[in-house]
PDB file of C-alpha atoms in Angstrom:
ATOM      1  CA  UNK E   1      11.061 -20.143   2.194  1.00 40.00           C
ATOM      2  CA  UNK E   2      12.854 -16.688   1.070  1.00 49.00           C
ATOM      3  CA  UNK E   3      11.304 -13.742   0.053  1.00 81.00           C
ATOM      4  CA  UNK E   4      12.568 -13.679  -2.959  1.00 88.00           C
ATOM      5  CA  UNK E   5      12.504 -16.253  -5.485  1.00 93.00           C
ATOM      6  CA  UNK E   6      13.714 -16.454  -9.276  1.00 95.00           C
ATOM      7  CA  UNK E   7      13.358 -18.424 -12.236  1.00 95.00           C
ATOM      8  CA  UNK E   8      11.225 -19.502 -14.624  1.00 96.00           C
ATOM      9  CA  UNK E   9       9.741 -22.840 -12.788  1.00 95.00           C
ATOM     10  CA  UNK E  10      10.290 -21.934  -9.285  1.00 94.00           C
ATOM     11  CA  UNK E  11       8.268 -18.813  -9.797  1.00 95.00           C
ATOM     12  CA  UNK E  12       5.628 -21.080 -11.328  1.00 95.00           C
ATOM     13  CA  UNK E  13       5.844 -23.653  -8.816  1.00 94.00           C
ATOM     14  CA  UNK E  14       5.288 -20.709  -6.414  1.00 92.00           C
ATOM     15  CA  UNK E  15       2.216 -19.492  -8.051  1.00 93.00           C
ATOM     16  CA  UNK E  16       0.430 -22.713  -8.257  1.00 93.00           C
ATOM     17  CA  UNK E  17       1.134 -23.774  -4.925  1.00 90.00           C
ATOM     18  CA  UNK E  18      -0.764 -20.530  -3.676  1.00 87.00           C
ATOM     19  CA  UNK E  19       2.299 -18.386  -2.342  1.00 87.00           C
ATOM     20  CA  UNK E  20       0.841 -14.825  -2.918  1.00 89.00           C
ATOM     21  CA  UNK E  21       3.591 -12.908  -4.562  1.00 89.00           C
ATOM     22  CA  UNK E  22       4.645  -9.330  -3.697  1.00 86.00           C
ATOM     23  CA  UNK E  23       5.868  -8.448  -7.122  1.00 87.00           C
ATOM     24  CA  UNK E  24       6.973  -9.958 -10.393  1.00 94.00           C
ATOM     25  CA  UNK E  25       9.768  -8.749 -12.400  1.00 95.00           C
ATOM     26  CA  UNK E  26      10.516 -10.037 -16.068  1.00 97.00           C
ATOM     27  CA  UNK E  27      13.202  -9.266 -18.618  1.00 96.00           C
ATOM     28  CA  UNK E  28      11.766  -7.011 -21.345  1.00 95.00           C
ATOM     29  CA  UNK E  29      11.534  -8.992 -24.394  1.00 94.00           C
ATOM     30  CA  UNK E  30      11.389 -12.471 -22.732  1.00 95.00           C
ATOM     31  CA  UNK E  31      10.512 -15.313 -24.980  1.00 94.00           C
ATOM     32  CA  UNK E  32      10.224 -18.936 -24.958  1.00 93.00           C
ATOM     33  CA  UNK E  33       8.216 -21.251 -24.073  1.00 93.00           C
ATOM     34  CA  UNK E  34       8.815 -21.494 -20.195  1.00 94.00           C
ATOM     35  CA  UNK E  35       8.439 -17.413 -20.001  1.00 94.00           C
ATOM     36  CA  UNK E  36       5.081 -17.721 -22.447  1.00 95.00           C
ATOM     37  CA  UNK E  37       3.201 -19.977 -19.544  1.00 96.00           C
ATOM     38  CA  UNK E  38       4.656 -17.971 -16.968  1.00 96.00           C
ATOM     39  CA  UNK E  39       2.821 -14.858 -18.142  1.00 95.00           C
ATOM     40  CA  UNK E  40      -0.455 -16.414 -18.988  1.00 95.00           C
ATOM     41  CA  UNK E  41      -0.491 -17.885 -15.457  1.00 95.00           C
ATOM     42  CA  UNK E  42       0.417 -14.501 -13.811  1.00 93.00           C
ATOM     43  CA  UNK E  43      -2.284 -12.756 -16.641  1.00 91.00           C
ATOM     44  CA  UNK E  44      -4.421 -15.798 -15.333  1.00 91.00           C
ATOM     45  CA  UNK E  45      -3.750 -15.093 -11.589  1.00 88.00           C
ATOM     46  CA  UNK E  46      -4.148 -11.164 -11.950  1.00 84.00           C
ATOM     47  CA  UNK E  47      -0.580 -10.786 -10.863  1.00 87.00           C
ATOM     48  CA  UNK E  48       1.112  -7.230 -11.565  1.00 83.00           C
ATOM     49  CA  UNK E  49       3.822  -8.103 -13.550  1.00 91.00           C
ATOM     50  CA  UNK E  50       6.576  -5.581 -14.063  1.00 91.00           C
ATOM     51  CA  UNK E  51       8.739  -5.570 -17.433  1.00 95.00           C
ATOM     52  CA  UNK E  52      12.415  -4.571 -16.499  1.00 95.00           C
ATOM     53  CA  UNK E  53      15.767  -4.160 -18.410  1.00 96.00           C
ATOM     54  CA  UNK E  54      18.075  -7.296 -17.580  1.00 95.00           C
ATOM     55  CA  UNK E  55      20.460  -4.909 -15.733  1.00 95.00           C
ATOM     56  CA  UNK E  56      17.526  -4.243 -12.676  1.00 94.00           C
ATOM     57  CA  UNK E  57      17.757  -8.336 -12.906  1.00 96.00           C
ATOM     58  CA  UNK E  58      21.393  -8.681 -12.193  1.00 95.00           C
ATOM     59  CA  UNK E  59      21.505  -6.095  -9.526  1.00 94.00           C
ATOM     60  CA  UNK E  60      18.931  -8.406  -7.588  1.00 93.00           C
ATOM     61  CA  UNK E  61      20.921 -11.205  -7.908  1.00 91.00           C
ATOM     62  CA  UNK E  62      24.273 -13.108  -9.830  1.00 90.00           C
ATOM     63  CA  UNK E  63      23.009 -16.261 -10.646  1.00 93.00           C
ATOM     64  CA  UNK E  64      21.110 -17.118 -13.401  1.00 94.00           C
ATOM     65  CA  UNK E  65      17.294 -15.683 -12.915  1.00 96.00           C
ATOM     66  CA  UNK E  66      16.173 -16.778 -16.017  1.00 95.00           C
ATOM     67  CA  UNK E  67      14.779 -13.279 -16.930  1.00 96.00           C
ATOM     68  CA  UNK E  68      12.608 -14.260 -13.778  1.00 97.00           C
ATOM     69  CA  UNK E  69      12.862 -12.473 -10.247  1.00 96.00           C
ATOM     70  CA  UNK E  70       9.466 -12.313  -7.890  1.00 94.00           C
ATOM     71  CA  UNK E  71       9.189 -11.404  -4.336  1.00 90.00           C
ATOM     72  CA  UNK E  72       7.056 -13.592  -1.938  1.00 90.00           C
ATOM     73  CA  UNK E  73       4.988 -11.692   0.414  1.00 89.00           C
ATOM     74  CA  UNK E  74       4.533 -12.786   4.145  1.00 90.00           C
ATOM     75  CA  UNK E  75       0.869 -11.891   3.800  1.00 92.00           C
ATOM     76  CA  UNK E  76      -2.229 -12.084   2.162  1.00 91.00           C
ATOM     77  CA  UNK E  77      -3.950  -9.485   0.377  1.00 93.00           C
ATOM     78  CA  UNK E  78      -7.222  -8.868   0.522  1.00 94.00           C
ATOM     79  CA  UNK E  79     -10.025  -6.584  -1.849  1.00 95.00           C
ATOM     80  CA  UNK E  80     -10.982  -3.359  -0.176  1.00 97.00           C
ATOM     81  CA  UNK E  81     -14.547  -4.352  -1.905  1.00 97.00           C
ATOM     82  CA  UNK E  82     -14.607  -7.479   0.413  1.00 97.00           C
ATOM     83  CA  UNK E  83     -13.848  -5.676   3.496  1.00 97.00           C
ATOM     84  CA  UNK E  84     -16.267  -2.555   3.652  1.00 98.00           C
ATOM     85  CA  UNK E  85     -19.331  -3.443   3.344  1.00 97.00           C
ATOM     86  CA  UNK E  86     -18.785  -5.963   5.858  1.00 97.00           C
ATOM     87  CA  UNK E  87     -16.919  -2.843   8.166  1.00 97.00           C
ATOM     88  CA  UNK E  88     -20.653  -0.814   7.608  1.00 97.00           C
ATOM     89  CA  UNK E  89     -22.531  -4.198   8.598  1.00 97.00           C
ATOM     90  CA  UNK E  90     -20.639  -4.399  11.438  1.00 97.00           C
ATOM     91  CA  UNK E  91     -21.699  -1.359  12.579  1.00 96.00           C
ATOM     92  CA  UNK E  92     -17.996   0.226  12.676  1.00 96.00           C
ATOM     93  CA  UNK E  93     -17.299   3.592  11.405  1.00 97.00           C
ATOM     94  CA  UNK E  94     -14.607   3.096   8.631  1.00 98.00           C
ATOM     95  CA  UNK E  95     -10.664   4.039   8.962  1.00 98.00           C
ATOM     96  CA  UNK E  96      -9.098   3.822   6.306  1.00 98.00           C
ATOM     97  CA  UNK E  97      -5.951   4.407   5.565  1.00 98.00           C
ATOM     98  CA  UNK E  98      -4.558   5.456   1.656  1.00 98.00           C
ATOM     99  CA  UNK E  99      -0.436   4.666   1.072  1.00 98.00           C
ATOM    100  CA  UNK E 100       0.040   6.994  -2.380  1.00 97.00           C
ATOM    101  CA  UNK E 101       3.704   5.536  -3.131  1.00 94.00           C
ATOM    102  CA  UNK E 102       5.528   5.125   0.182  1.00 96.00           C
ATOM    103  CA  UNK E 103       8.139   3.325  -1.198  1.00 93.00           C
ATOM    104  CA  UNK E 104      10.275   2.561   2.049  1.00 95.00           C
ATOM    105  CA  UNK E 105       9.893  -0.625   3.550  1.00 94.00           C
ATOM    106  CA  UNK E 106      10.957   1.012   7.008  1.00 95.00           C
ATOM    107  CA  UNK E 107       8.522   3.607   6.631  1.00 97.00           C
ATOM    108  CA  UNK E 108       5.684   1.218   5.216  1.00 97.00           C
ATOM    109  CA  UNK E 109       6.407  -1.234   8.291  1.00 97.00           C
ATOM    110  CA  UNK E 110       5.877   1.727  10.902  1.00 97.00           C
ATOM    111  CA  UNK E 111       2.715   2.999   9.981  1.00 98.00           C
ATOM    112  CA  UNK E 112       1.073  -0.237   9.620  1.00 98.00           C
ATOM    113  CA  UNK E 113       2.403  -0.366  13.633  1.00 98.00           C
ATOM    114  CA  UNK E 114       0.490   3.311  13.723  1.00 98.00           C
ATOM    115  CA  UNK E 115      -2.384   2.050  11.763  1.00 98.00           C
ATOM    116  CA  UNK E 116      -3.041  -0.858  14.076  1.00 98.00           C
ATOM    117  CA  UNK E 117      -2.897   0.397  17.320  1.00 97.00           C
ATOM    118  CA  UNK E 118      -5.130   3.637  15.879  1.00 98.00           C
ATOM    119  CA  UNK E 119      -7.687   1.339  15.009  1.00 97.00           C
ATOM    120  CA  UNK E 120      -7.700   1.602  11.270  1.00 98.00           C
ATOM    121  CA  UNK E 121      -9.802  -0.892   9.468  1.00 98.00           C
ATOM    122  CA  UNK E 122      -7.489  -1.729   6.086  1.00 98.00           C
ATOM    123  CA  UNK E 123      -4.118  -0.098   4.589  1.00 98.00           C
ATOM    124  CA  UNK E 124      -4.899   0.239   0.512  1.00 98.00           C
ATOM    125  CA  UNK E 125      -1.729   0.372  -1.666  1.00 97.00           C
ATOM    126  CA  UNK E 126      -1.298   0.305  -5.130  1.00 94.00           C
ATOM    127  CA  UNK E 127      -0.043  -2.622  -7.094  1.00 87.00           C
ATOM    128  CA  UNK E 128       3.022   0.076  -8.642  1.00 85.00           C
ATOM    129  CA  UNK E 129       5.287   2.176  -6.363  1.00 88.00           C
ATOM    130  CA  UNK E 130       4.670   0.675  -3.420  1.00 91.00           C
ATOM    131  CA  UNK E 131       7.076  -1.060  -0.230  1.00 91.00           C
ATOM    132  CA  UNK E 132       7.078  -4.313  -0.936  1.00 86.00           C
ATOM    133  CA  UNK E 133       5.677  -6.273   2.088  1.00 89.00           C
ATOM    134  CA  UNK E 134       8.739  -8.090   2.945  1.00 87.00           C
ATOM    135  CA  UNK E 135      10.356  -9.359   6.443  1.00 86.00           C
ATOM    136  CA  UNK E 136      11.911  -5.792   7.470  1.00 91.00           C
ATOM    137  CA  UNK E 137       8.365  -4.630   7.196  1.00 93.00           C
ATOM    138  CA  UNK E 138       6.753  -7.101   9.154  1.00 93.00           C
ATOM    139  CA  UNK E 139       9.474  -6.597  11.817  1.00 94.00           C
ATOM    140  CA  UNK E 140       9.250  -2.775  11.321  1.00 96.00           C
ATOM    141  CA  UNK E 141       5.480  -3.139  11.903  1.00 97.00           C
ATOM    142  CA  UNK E 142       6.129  -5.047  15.083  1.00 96.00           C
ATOM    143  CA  UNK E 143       4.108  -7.880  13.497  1.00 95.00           C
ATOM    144  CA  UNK E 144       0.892  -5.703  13.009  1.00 96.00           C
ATOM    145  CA  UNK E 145       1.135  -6.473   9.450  1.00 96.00           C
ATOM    146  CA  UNK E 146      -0.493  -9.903  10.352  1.00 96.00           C
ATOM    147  CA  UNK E 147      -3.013  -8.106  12.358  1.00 96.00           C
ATOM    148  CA  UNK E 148      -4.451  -6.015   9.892  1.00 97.00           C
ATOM    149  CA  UNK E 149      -5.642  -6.311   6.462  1.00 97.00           C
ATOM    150  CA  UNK E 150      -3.386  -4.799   3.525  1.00 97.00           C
ATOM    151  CA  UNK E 151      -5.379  -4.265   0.485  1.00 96.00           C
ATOM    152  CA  UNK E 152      -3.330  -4.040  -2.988  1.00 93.00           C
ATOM    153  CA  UNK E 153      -5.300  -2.085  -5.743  1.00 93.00           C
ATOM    154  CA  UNK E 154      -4.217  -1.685  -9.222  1.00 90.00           C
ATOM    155  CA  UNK E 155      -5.541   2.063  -9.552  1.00 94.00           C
ATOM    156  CA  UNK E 156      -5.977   4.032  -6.182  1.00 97.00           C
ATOM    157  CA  UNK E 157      -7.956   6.562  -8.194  1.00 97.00           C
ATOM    158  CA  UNK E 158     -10.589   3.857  -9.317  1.00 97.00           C
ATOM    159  CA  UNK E 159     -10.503   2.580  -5.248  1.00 98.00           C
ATOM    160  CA  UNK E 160     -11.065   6.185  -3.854  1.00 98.00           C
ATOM    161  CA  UNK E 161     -14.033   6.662  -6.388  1.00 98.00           C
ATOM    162  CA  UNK E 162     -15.462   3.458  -4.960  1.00 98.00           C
ATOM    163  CA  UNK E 163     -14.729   4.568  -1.310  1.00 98.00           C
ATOM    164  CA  UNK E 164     -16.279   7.976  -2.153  1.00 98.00           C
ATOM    165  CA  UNK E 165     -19.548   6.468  -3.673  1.00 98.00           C
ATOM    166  CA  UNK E 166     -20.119   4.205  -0.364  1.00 98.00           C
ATOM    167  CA  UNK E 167     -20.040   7.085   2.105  1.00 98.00           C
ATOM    168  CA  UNK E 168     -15.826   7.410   2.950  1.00 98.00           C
ATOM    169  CA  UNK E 169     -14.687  10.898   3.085  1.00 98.00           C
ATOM    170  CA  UNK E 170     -11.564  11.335   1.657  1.00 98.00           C
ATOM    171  CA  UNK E 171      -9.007  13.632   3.719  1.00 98.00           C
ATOM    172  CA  UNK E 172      -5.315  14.002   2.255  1.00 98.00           C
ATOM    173  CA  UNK E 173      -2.073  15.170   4.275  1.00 97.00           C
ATOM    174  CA  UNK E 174      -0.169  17.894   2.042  1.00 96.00           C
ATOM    175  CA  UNK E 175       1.326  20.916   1.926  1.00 93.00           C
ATOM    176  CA  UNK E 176      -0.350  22.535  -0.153  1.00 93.00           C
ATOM    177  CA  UNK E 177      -3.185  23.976   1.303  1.00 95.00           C
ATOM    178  CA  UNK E 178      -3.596  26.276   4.454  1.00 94.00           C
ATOM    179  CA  UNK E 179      -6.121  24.496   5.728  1.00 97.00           C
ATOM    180  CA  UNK E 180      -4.898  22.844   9.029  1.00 97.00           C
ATOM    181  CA  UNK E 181      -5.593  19.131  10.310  1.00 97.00           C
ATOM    182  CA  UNK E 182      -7.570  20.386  13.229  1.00 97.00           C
ATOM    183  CA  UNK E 183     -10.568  21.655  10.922  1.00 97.00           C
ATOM    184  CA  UNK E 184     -11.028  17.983   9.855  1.00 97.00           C
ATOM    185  CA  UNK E 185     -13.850  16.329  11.015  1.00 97.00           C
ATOM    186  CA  UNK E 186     -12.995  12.402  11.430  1.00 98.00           C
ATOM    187  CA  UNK E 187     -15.901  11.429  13.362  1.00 98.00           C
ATOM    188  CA  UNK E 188     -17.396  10.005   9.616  1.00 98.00           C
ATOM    189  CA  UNK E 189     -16.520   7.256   8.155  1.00 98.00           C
ATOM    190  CA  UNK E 190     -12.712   8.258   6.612  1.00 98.00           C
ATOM    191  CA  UNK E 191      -9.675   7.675   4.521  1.00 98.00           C
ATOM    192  CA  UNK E 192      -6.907   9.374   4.922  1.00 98.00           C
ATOM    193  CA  UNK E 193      -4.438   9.652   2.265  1.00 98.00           C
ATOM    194  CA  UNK E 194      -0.672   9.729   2.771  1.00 98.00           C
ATOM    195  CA  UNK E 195       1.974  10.267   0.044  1.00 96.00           C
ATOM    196  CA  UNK E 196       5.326   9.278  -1.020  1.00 94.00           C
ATOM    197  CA  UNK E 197       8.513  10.209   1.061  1.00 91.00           C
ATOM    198  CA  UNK E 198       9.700  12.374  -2.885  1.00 90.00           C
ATOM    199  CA  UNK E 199       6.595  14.364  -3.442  1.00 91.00           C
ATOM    200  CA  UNK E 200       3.911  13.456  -1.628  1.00 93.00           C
ATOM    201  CA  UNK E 201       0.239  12.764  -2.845  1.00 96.00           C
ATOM    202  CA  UNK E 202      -0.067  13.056  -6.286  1.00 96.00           C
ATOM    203  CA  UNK E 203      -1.910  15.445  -8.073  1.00 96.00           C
ATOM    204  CA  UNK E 204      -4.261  13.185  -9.529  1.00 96.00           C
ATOM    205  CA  UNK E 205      -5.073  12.073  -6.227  1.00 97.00           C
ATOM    206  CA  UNK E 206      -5.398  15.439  -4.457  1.00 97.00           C
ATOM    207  CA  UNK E 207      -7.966  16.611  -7.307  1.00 97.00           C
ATOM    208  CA  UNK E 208     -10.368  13.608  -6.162  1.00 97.00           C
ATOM    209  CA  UNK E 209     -10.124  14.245  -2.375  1.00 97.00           C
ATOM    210  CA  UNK E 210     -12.794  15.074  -0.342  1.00 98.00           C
ATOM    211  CA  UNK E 211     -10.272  17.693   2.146  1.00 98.00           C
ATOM    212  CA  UNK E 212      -7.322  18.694   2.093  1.00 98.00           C
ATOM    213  CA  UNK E 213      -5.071  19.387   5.129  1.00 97.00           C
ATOM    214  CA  UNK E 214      -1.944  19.831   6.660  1.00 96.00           C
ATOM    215  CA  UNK E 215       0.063  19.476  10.327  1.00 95.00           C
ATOM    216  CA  UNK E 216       1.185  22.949  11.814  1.00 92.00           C
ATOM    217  CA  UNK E 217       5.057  23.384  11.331  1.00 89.00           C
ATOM    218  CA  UNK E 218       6.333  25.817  13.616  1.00 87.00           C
ATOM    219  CA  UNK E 219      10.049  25.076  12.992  1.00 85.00           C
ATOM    220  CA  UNK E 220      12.882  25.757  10.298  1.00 82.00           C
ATOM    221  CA  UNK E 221      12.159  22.158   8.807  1.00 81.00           C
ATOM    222  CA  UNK E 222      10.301  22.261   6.263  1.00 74.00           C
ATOM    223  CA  UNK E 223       8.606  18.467   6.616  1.00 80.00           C
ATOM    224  CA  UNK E 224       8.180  15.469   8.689  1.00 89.00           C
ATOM    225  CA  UNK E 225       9.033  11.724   7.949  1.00 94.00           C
ATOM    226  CA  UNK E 226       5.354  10.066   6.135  1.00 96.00           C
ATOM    227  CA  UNK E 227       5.829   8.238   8.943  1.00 96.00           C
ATOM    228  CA  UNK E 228       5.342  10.664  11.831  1.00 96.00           C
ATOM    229  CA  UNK E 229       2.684  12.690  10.115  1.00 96.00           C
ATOM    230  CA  UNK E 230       1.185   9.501   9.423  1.00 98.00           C
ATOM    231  CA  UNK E 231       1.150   9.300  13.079  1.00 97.00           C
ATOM    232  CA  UNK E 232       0.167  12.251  14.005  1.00 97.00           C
ATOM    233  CA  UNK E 233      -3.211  12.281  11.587  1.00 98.00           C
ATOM    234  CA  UNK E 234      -4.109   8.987  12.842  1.00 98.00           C
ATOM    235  CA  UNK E 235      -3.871  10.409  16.242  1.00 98.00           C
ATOM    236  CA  UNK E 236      -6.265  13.082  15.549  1.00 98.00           C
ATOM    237  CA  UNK E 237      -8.881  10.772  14.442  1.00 98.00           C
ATOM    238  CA  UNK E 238      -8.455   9.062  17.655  1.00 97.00           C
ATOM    239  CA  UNK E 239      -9.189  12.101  19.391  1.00 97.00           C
ATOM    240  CA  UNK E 240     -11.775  13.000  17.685  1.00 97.00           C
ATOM    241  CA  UNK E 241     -13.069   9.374  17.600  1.00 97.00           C
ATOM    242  CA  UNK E 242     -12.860   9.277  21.436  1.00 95.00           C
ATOM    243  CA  UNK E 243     -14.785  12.860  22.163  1.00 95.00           C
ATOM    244  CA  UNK E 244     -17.660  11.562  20.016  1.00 92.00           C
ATOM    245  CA  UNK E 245     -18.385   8.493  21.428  1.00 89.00           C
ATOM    246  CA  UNK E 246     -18.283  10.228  24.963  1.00 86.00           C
ATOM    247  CA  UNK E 247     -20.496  12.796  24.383  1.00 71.00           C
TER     248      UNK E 247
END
């Protein structure tokens, strides 16, 4: 089956025969009574549904959506509230890593390669802003988006308070701060945050973290791709990871 899907009943057929979906777009100002049961089953389903101007609709395709367009995902998603407390009765040190808006599938698809082969436990996106998890990821990732879990939340703020309260220290990568990746300690159970390829973590998000830190830039450039320093703070951990269990 496609991706992508539009309509009003093949989008409900979708939903009722369990296809998780990505992302649900609607015409603003949809009535009727075909869009009316549409919404209450999405409302029902505690689907994030996403009211666009008609024009967004066209551009996605020229045949007649209905006021309908949704994108299937290739995977499930799963509730970070499932997944650590069965992580600490494991006995496993959480990694975690915190997407704040990386909108690029390309990008989204090659740190969930990064995040699997580093270990990390669960990727936590929100339900707005986000890549959707589509084929180029999956084939980006290598297939590693099959191999780990991808949580979607609808507020990361409300997921990094509950992250915080169960022991997860909460590290973002930014620029601004002076305080350097290297005086991080990722030997406790972590999150790292990573932010969007425009501006990087929010503000919101950086006021909640735990740490704040940033990669050594010894160059002209002023940044890397999220998907390098991605990279390059799950590589730390690693390191870090790796020292401590040696010792």
């Amino acid at each position: 089956m496609s991706d992508r899907i539009f309509g009003i009943h093949p989008v409900i057929e979708a939903i009722n025969s369990g296809k998780t979906i990505d992302k649900l777009l609607i015409q603003k100002g949809l009535r009727g009574e075909g869009a009316y049961e549409l919404i209450g089953l999405a409302k029902e389903r505690n689907l994030s549904i996403q009211y666009v101007p008609i024009q967004k609709l066209n551009k996605l395709t020229r045949k007649n959506h209905q006021g309908v367009f949704a994108f299937i995902s290739p995977i499930d998603f799963y509730a970070i509230e499932d997944i650590l407390p069965k992580l600490f009765e494991s006995g496993k040190n959480p990694l975690l890593l915190i997407l704040d808006r990386v909108s690029d599938v390309r990008n989204f698809g090659a740190i969930a390669r990064t995040a699997e082969c580093t270990g990390v436990d669960a990727i936590i996106i929100p339900e707005k802003g986000s890549a959707s998890v589509n084929e180029d990821a999956i084939k980006t990732s290598t297939g590693a988006l099959f191999r780990i879990p991808v949580c979607k939340v609808k507020s990361l703020k409300e997921s990094i308070d509950y992250l915080q309260l169960s022991g997860i220290s909460i590290s973002c990568a930014t620029e601004k701060t002076d305080n350097s990746i290297y005086n991080l300690d990722f030997t406790v159970p972590t999150a790292i945050v990573m932010g969007s390829e425009e501006d990087g973590v929010s503000n919101e998000i950086l006021r909640k973290a735990d740490y704040l830190a940033r990669l050594p830039m010894v160059g002209e450039t002023g940044s890397l791709n999220v998907s390098v320093a991605c990279g390059a703070f799950l590589y730390e951990s690693v390191r870090q990871r790796i020292l401590a269990d040696n010792i």
